[in-house]
Tab-separated table of N, CA and C in Angstrom:
chain	number	residue	atom	x	y	z
L	297	MET	N	112.172	136.944	185.389
L	297	MET	CA	112.666	138.104	185.768
L	297	MET	C	112.204	138.924	186.389
L	298	ASN	N	112.705	140.347	186.276
L	298	ASN	CA	112.415	141.192	187.758
L	298	ASN	C	111.279	142.237	186.841
L	299	HIS	N	110.375	142.117	187.659
L	299	HIS	CA	108.823	143.053	187.905
L	299	HIS	C	109.602	144.195	188.511
L	300	GLY	N	109.301	145.648	187.828
L	300	GLY	CA	109.497	146.468	188.509
L	300	GLY	C	110.938	146.727	188.591
L	301	ALA	N	111.664	146.203	187.924
L	301	ALA	CA	113.033	146.281	187.820
L	301	ALA	C	113.691	147.502	187.324
L	302	THR	N	114.495	148.215	187.580
L	302	THR	CA	115.361	149.005	186.397
L	302	THR	C	116.365	148.190	185.700
L	303	PHE	N	116.030	148.750	184.487
L	303	PHE	CA	116.932	148.187	183.472
L	303	PHE	C	118.297	149.067	182.934
L	304	SER	N	119.346	148.577	182.737
L	304	SER	CA	120.391	150.171	182.537
L	304	SER	C	120.306	150.188	180.838
L	305	PHE	N	119.397	149.268	180.228
L	305	PHE	CA	119.138	149.361	178.711
L	305	PHE	C	117.972	150.113	178.073
L	306	GLY	N	117.414	150.291	178.684
L	306	GLY	CA	116.233	150.908	178.613
L	306	GLY	C	114.779	150.761	179.391
L	307	GLU	N	113.611	151.023	178.919
L	307	GLU	CA	112.545	150.917	179.614
L	307	GLU	C	111.271	150.088	179.119
L	308	PRO	N	110.333	149.468	179.646
L	308	PRO	CA	109.139	149.089	179.045
L	308	PRO	C	108.188	150.089	178.426
L	309	ALA	N	107.624	150.295	177.504
L	309	ALA	CA	107.003	151.516	176.853
L	309	ALA	C	105.619	150.646	176.417
L	310	ASP	N	104.799	151.638	176.102
L	310	ASP	CA	103.456	151.401	175.648
L	310	ASP	C	103.306	151.284	174.121
L	311	ALA	N	102.770	150.382	173.405
L	311	ALA	CA	103.132	149.997	172.133
L	311	ALA	C	102.004	151.210	171.497
L	312	SER	N	101.664	151.987	171.990
L	312	SER	CA	100.804	153.278	171.459
L	312	SER	C	102.041	154.613	171.051
L	313	ASP	N	103.260	154.380	172.077
L	313	ASP	CA	104.018	155.241	171.651
L	313	ASP	C	105.396	154.860	170.773
L	314	ALA	N	104.856	153.610	170.264
L	314	ALA	CA	106.026	153.269	169.602
L	314	ALA	C	106.399	154.147	168.341
L	315	ASP	N	107.648	153.965	167.803
L	315	ASP	CA	108.047	154.645	166.681
L	315	ASP	C	108.133	153.740	165.346
L	316	ARG	N	108.151	152.758	165.639
L	316	ARG	CA	108.436	151.418	164.724
L	316	ARG	C	107.882	150.039	165.067
L	317	THR	N	107.455	149.155	164.168
L	317	THR	CA	107.577	147.896	164.537
L	317	THR	C	108.391	146.926	163.966
L	318	ILE	N	109.081	146.166	164.465
L	318	ILE	CA	110.072	145.512	163.641
L	318	ILE	C	109.473	143.800	164.077
L	319	GLU	N	109.466	142.993	162.962
L	319	GLU	CA	108.726	141.575	163.177
L	319	GLU	C	110.151	140.443	163.521
L	320	VAL	N	110.049	139.971	164.709
L	320	VAL	CA	110.894	139.109	164.541
L	320	VAL	C	110.476	137.663	164.218
L	321	ALA	N	110.962	136.707	163.720
L	321	ALA	CA	110.471	135.423	163.796
L	321	ALA	C	111.891	134.342	164.795
L	322	GLN	N	110.997	133.302	165.813
L	322	GLN	CA	111.842	132.579	166.500
L	322	GLN	C	111.581	131.008	165.512
L	323	LEU	N	113.113	130.669	165.649
L	323	LEU	CA	113.313	129.426	164.333
L	323	LEU	C	113.865	128.306	165.544
L	324	ASP	N	113.608	126.943	164.958
L	324	ASP	CA	113.997	125.798	165.632
L	324	ASP	C	115.522	125.474	165.134
L	325	THR	N	115.836	126.301	164.477
L	325	THR	CA	117.339	125.701	163.710
L	325	THR	C	118.522	126.017	164.997
L	326	PRO	N	118.496	126.624	166.051
L	326	PRO	CA	118.159	127.782	166.525
L	326	PRO	C	118.635	128.799	166.012
L	327	GLY	N	117.378	129.630	166.058
L	327	GLY	CA	117.970	131.166	165.762
L	327	GLY	C	116.545	132.253	165.855
L	328	PHE	N	117.212	133.627	165.137
L	328	PHE	CA	116.085	134.488	165.144
L	328	PHE	C	116.286	135.001	163.605
L	329	ASP	N	115.092	135.512	163.318
L	329	ASP	CA	115.365	136.210	161.680
L	329	ASP	C	114.152	137.585	162.000
L	330	PRO	N	114.858	138.666	162.246
L	330	PRO	CA	117.007	138.952	162.104
L	330	PRO	C	117.485	138.632	163.164
L	331	ALA	N	118.724	138.291	163.083
L	331	ALA	CA	119.795	138.006	163.859
L	331	ALA	C	120.380	139.471	164.440
L	332	ALA	N	119.900	140.567	164.027
L	332	ALA	CA	120.741	141.778	164.531
L	332	ALA	C	119.658	142.890	163.693
L	333	ILE	N	119.770	143.858	164.658
L	333	ILE	CA	118.474	145.390	164.775
L	333	ILE	C	119.544	146.035	164.856
L	334	ASP	N	119.363	147.597	164.133
L	334	ASP	CA	119.660	148.538	164.549
L	334	ASP	C	118.415	149.508	165.094
L	335	VAL	N	118.909	150.093	166.251
L	335	VAL	CA	118.161	151.201	166.631
L	335	VAL	C	118.874	152.315	166.883
L	336	GLU	N	117.996	153.697	167.550
L	336	GLU	CA	118.596	154.853	167.753
L	336	GLU	C	118.433	155.180	169.371
L	337	VAL	N	118.844	155.723	170.043
L	337	VAL	CA	119.123	156.008	171.757
L	337	VAL	C	117.453	156.631	171.539
L	338	GLY	N	116.813	156.452	172.490
L	338	GLY	CA	115.262	157.206	172.813
L	338	GLY	C	114.287	156.877	171.691
L	339	GLU	N	114.874	155.764	171.115
L	339	GLU	CA	113.473	155.122	170.001
L	339	GLU	C	112.935	153.930	171.062
L	340	THR	N	111.516	153.915	170.453
L	340	THR	CA	110.427	153.080	171.049
L	340	THR	C	110.342	152.134	169.921
L	341	VAL	N	110.122	150.872	170.017
L	341	VAL	CA	110.060	149.942	169.259
L	341	VAL	C	108.987	148.880	169.825
L	342	THR	N	108.140	148.500	168.863
L	342	THR	CA	107.407	147.179	169.321
L	342	THR	C	107.790	146.342	168.555
L	343	PHE	N	108.039	145.153	169.113
L	343	PHE	CA	108.709	143.715	168.535
L	343	PHE	C	107.525	142.936	168.321
L	344	GLU	N	107.193	142.818	167.016
L	344	GLU	CA	106.098	141.511	166.950
L	344	GLU	C	106.933	140.280	166.841
L	345	VAL	N	107.043	139.394	168.061
L	345	VAL	CA	107.323	138.161	167.924
L	345	VAL	C	106.857	137.037	167.482
L	346	THR	N	107.167	136.139	166.657
L	346	THR	CA	106.286	135.039	166.129
L	346	THR	C	107.225	133.693	166.503
L	347	ASN	N	106.931	132.950	167.188
L	347	ASN	CA	107.336	131.665	166.971
L	347	ASN	C	106.842	130.498	165.482
L	348	ALA	N	108.046	130.779	165.009
L	348	ALA	CA	107.479	129.942	163.388
L	348	ALA	C	108.116	128.444	164.031
L	349	GLY	N	108.700	128.382	164.847
L	349	GLY	CA	109.155	126.900	165.110
L	349	GLY	C	108.042	125.905	165.760
L	350	ARG	N	108.674	124.566	165.882
L	350	ARG	CA	107.936	123.461	166.444
L	350	ARG	C	108.039	123.213	167.707
L	351	THR	N	108.718	124.219	168.373
L	351	THR	CA	109.359	124.193	170.175
L	351	THR	C	108.695	125.296	170.832
L	352	VAL	N	108.936	125.720	171.937
L	352	VAL	CA	108.022	126.841	173.025
L	352	VAL	C	109.800	127.587	172.681
L	353	HIS	N	109.434	128.934	172.566
L	353	HIS	CA	110.746	129.826	172.299
L	353	HIS	C	110.317	130.552	173.395
L	354	GLU	N	111.422	131.996	173.763
L	354	GLU	CA	111.239	132.960	174.587
L	354	GLU	C	111.980	133.750	173.759
L	355	PHE	N	111.651	135.170	173.753
L	355	PHE	CA	112.250	136.430	173.666
L	355	PHE	C	112.460	137.398	174.514
L	356	VAL	N	113.749	136.970	175.387
L	356	VAL	CA	114.335	138.075	176.484
L	356	VAL	C	115.116	138.957	175.940
L	357	LEU	N	114.639	140.447	176.501
L	357	LEU	CA	115.728	141.591	176.474
L	357	LEU	C	116.417	141.659	177.229
L	358	GLY	N	117.909	141.829	176.820
L	358	GLY	CA	118.954	142.042	178.303
L	358	GLY	C	120.008	142.298	177.772
L	359	ASP	N	120.871	143.084	178.675
L	359	ASP	CA	122.540	143.137	178.490
L	359	ASP	C	123.194	141.532	178.525
L	360	ALA	N	124.167	141.197	178.524
L	360	ALA	CA	125.184	140.135	178.768
L	360	ALA	C	125.107	139.727	180.038
L	361	ALA	N	124.832	140.493	181.040
L	361	ALA	CA	124.675	139.742	182.360
L	361	ALA	C	123.288	139.356	182.420
L	362	MET	N	122.477	140.040	182.262
L	362	MET	CA	120.851	139.620	182.806
L	362	MET	C	120.765	138.038	181.767
L	363	GLN	N	121.080	138.108	180.433
L	363	GLN	CA	120.852	136.965	179.781
L	363	GLN	C	121.663	135.635	180.346
L	364	ASP	N	122.914	136.136	181.142
L	364	ASP	CA	123.233	134.938	181.796
L	364	ASP	C	122.824	134.852	183.092
L	365	GLN	N	122.364	135.607	183.651
L	365	GLN	CA	121.587	135.218	184.751
L	365	GLN	C	120.312	134.148	184.474
L	366	HIS	N	119.695	134.896	183.582
L	366	HIS	CA	118.410	134.602	183.379
L	366	HIS	C	118.414	132.651	182.863
L	367	GLU	N	119.930	132.980	182.138
L	367	GLU	CA	120.101	131.058	181.725
L	367	GLU	C	120.457	130.385	182.669
L	368	GLY	N	120.862	131.243	183.890
L	368	GLY	CA	120.991	129.677	185.103
L	368	GLY	C	119.661	129.664	185.630
L	369	ALA	N	118.924	130.652	185.481
L	369	ALA	CA	117.374	130.743	186.293
L	369	ALA	C	116.771	129.848	185.325
L	370	MET	N	116.670	129.370	184.110
L	370	MET	CA	116.094	128.737	183.033
L	370	MET	C	116.595	126.976	183.633
L	371	GLY	N	117.988	127.101	183.591
L	371	GLY	CA	118.415	125.692	183.926
L	371	GLY	C	118.153	125.205	185.209
L	372	ASP	N	117.512	126.178	186.199
L	372	ASP	CA	117.205	125.538	187.219
L	372	ASP	C	115.668	125.245	187.084
L	373	ALA	N	115.283	125.577	186.354
L	373	ALA	CA	113.052	125.489	185.975
L	373	ALA	C	113.149	124.112	185.400
L	374	ALA	N	114.281	123.214	185.222
L	374	ALA	CA	114.214	122.005	184.536
L	374	ALA	C	112.922	122.087	183.170
L	375	GLY	N	113.456	122.961	182.186
L	375	GLY	CA	112.566	122.959	181.071
L	375	GLY	C	111.041	123.719	181.062
L	376	SER	N	110.928	124.236	182.281
L	376	SER	CA	109.319	124.642	182.368
L	376	SER	C	109.256	126.355	181.360
L	377	MET	N	107.930	126.797	181.272
L	377	MET	CA	107.932	127.411	180.320
L	377	MET	C	107.714	128.990	181.276
L	378	MET	N	108.380	129.741	181.363
L	378	MET	CA	108.166	130.881	181.612
L	378	MET	C	107.371	131.731	181.764
L	379	ALA	N	106.858	132.803	182.932
L	379	ALA	CA	105.604	133.828	183.045
L	379	ALA	C	106.702	134.710	181.792
L	380	ASP	N	105.485	135.502	181.090
L	380	ASP	CA	105.586	137.181	180.303
L	380	ASP	C	106.029	138.011	181.482
L	381	GLU	N	107.186	138.741	181.394
L	381	GLU	CA	107.618	139.962	182.269
L	381	GLU	C	107.397	140.959	181.112
L	382	VAL	N	108.237	142.371	181.814
L	382	VAL	CA	108.135	143.074	180.830
L	382	VAL	C	109.285	143.301	179.499
L	383	ASN	N	110.154	142.893	180.131
L	383	ASN	CA	111.453	142.546	179.141
L	383	ASN	C	111.634	141.353	178.511
L	384	ALA	N	110.254	140.133	178.513
L	384	ALA	CA	110.289	138.915	177.762
L	384	ALA	C	108.874	137.864	177.822
L	385	VAL	N	108.686	137.224	176.876
L	385	VAL	CA	107.571	136.963	176.334
L	385	VAL	C	108.166	135.411	175.966
L	386	SER	N	107.313	134.144	176.476
L	386	SER	CA	107.482	133.064	176.218
L	386	SER	C	106.308	132.856	175.087
L	387	LEU	N	106.754	132.250	173.856
L	387	LEU	CA	105.342	131.850	173.215
L	387	LEU	C	105.493	130.297	172.649
L	388	SER	N	104.437	129.794	172.652
L	388	SER	CA	104.293	128.415	172.112
L	388	SER	C	104.410	128.051	170.544
L	389	PRO	N	104.276	127.438	169.955
L	389	PRO	CA	104.667	126.937	168.589
L	389	PRO	C	103.561	127.958	167.839
L	390	SER	N	103.369	128.698	167.069
L	390	SER	CA	102.627	129.439	166.116
L	390	SER	C	101.910	130.600	167.115
L	391	GLU	N	102.657	130.795	168.051
L	391	GLU	CA	101.854	132.009	168.940
L	391	GLU	C	102.688	133.364	168.513
L	392	LYS	N	101.650	134.477	168.541
L	392	LYS	CA	102.581	135.725	168.354
L	392	LYS	C	102.229	136.920	169.594
L	393	LYS	N	103.332	137.210	170.023
L	393	LYS	CA	102.980	138.300	171.091
L	393	LYS	C	103.860	139.600	170.775
L	394	SER	N	103.560	140.836	171.299
L	394	SER	CA	103.942	141.994	171.247
L	394	SER	C	105.004	142.188	172.543
L	395	LEU	N	106.169	143.222	172.113
L	395	LEU	CA	106.984	143.686	173.360
L	395	LEU	C	107.443	144.890	173.171
L	396	THR	N	107.050	146.147	173.427
L	396	THR	CA	107.617	147.472	173.426
L	396	THR	C	108.184	148.198	174.390
L	397	TRP	N	109.649	148.394	173.631
L	397	TRP	CA	110.837	148.838	174.563
L	397	TRP	C	111.363	150.267	173.928
L	398	THR	N	111.546	150.999	174.970
L	398	THR	CA	112.341	152.504	174.605
L	398	THR	C	113.841	152.130	175.028
L	399	PHE	N	114.507	152.435	174.021
L	399	PHE	CA	116.032	151.861	174.229
L	399	PHE	C	116.739	153.579	174.896
L	400	THR	N	117.053	153.407	176.330
L	400	THR	CA	117.617	154.675	176.762
L	400	THR	C	119.523	155.149	176.394
L	401	GLU	N	119.975	154.069	176.326
L	401	GLU	CA	121.476	154.189	176.510
L	401	GLU	C	122.365	153.585	175.414
L	402	PRO	N	123.075	154.296	174.670
L	402	PRO	CA	124.090	153.612	173.491
L	402	PRO	C	124.409	151.994	173.900
L	403	GLY	N	124.547	151.156	173.060
L	403	GLY	CA	125.490	149.919	173.349
L	403	GLY	C	124.722	148.447	172.561
L	404	THR	N	124.828	147.690	173.414
L	404	THR	CA	124.407	146.159	172.918
L	404	THR	C	123.667	145.828	173.799
L	405	VAL	N	122.654	145.530	173.011
L	405	VAL	CA	121.143	144.637	173.924
L	405	VAL	C	121.420	143.203	173.140
L	406	LEU	N	120.744	142.594	173.849
L	406	LEU	CA	120.687	140.911	173.310
L	406	LEU	C	119.118	140.732	173.189
L	407	TYR	N	118.892	139.682	172.359
L	407	TYR	CA	117.668	139.205	172.562
L	407	TYR	C	117.717	137.344	172.502
L	408	GLY	N	117.353	136.655	173.611
L	408	GLY	CA	117.739	135.643	173.414
L	408	GLY	C	116.511	134.387	173.770
L	409	CYS	N	116.747	133.271	173.424
L	409	CYS	CA	116.068	132.300	174.013
L	409	CYS	C	116.607	131.212	174.711
L	410	HIS	N	116.293	130.757	176.114
L	410	HIS	CA	116.672	130.157	177.045
L	410	HIS	C	116.132	129.093	177.155
L	411	VAL	N	115.324	128.335	176.322
L	411	VAL	CA	114.637	127.194	176.857
L	411	VAL	C	115.712	126.010	176.295
L	412	ASP	N	115.757	124.731	177.237
L	412	ASP	CA	116.551	123.829	176.778
L	412	ASP	C	117.946	123.990	176.268
L	413	GLY	N	118.371	124.824	176.219
L	413	GLY	CA	120.034	124.923	175.500
L	413	GLY	C	119.962	125.652	174.110
L	414	HIS	N	118.843	126.314	174.061
L	414	HIS	CA	118.936	127.005	172.813
L	414	HIS	C	119.635	128.349	172.907
L	415	TYR	N	120.182	128.845	174.079
L	415	TYR	CA	120.859	130.015	174.139
L	415	TYR	C	122.178	129.975	173.872
L	416	ALA	N	122.815	128.519	174.585
L	416	ALA	CA	124.307	128.222	174.297
L	416	ALA	C	124.189	127.625	172.647
L	417	GLY	N	123.132	127.258	172.214
L	417	GLY	CA	123.210	126.771	170.938
L	417	GLY	C	123.170	127.972	169.822
L	418	GLY	N	123.216	129.191	170.158
L	418	GLY	CA	123.145	130.146	169.290
L	418	GLY	C	121.843	130.693	169.169
L	419	MET	N	120.814	130.897	170.012
L	419	MET	CA	119.671	131.388	169.944
L	419	MET	C	119.789	132.901	170.552
L	420	VAL	N	120.337	133.364	169.757
L	420	VAL	CA	120.625	135.162	170.483
L	420	VAL	C	120.980	136.003	169.270
L	421	GLY	N	120.431	137.033	169.557
L	421	GLY	CA	120.291	137.939	168.572
L	421	GLY	C	120.808	139.411	168.741
L	422	GLN	N	121.044	140.326	168.245
L	422	GLN	CA	121.913	141.337	168.840
L	422	GLN	C	121.176	142.881	168.257
L	423	ILE	N	120.955	143.982	169.463
L	423	ILE	CA	120.208	145.078	169.061
L	423	ILE	C	121.334	146.200	169.309
L	424	ARG	N	121.722	146.585	168.136
L	424	ARG	CA	122.524	148.026	168.584
L	424	ARG	C	122.253	149.049	168.630
L	425	VAL	N	122.375	150.045	169.590
L	425	VAL	CA	121.504	150.814	169.919
L	425	VAL	C	122.568	152.245	169.644
L	426	GLY	N	122.380	152.691	168.668
L	426	GLY	CA	123.498	154.181	168.184
L	426	GLY	C	122.713	155.420	168.917
L	427	ASN	N	123.894	156.409	168.512
L	427	ASN	CA	123.429	157.799	169.325
L	427	ASN	C	123.154	158.934	168.550
L	428	GLY	N	122.384	157.888	167.549
L	428	GLY	CA	121.700	158.981	166.440
L	428	GLY	C	122.603	160.013	165.796
């Protein structure tokens, strides 16, 4: 992904600034629990992501174009585990990591896993960012 990049859907934030914490489980089915999340513009959320599966998974925040770009990059990486970025974490089985984000624009932000065809297989969730 892009260190220092500007994101159209928000910005990384400090966990101490979070308005709330949302727990997200990564599943081998493939999928996420929950599959959809509602937030408001200006809200800062810490995502507590747990890999509940038996394979490596990612949690990548991004709009559809960013997800498509990352899908292509992961395909080129031949199944290697990506490094954590400001908008993405990779987790081994049973691992837990946090990612804190402030949502600055209304619309839809996706969270996905791009390991070994997981995204194409439906391992994607949706964050609906409301205008309050």
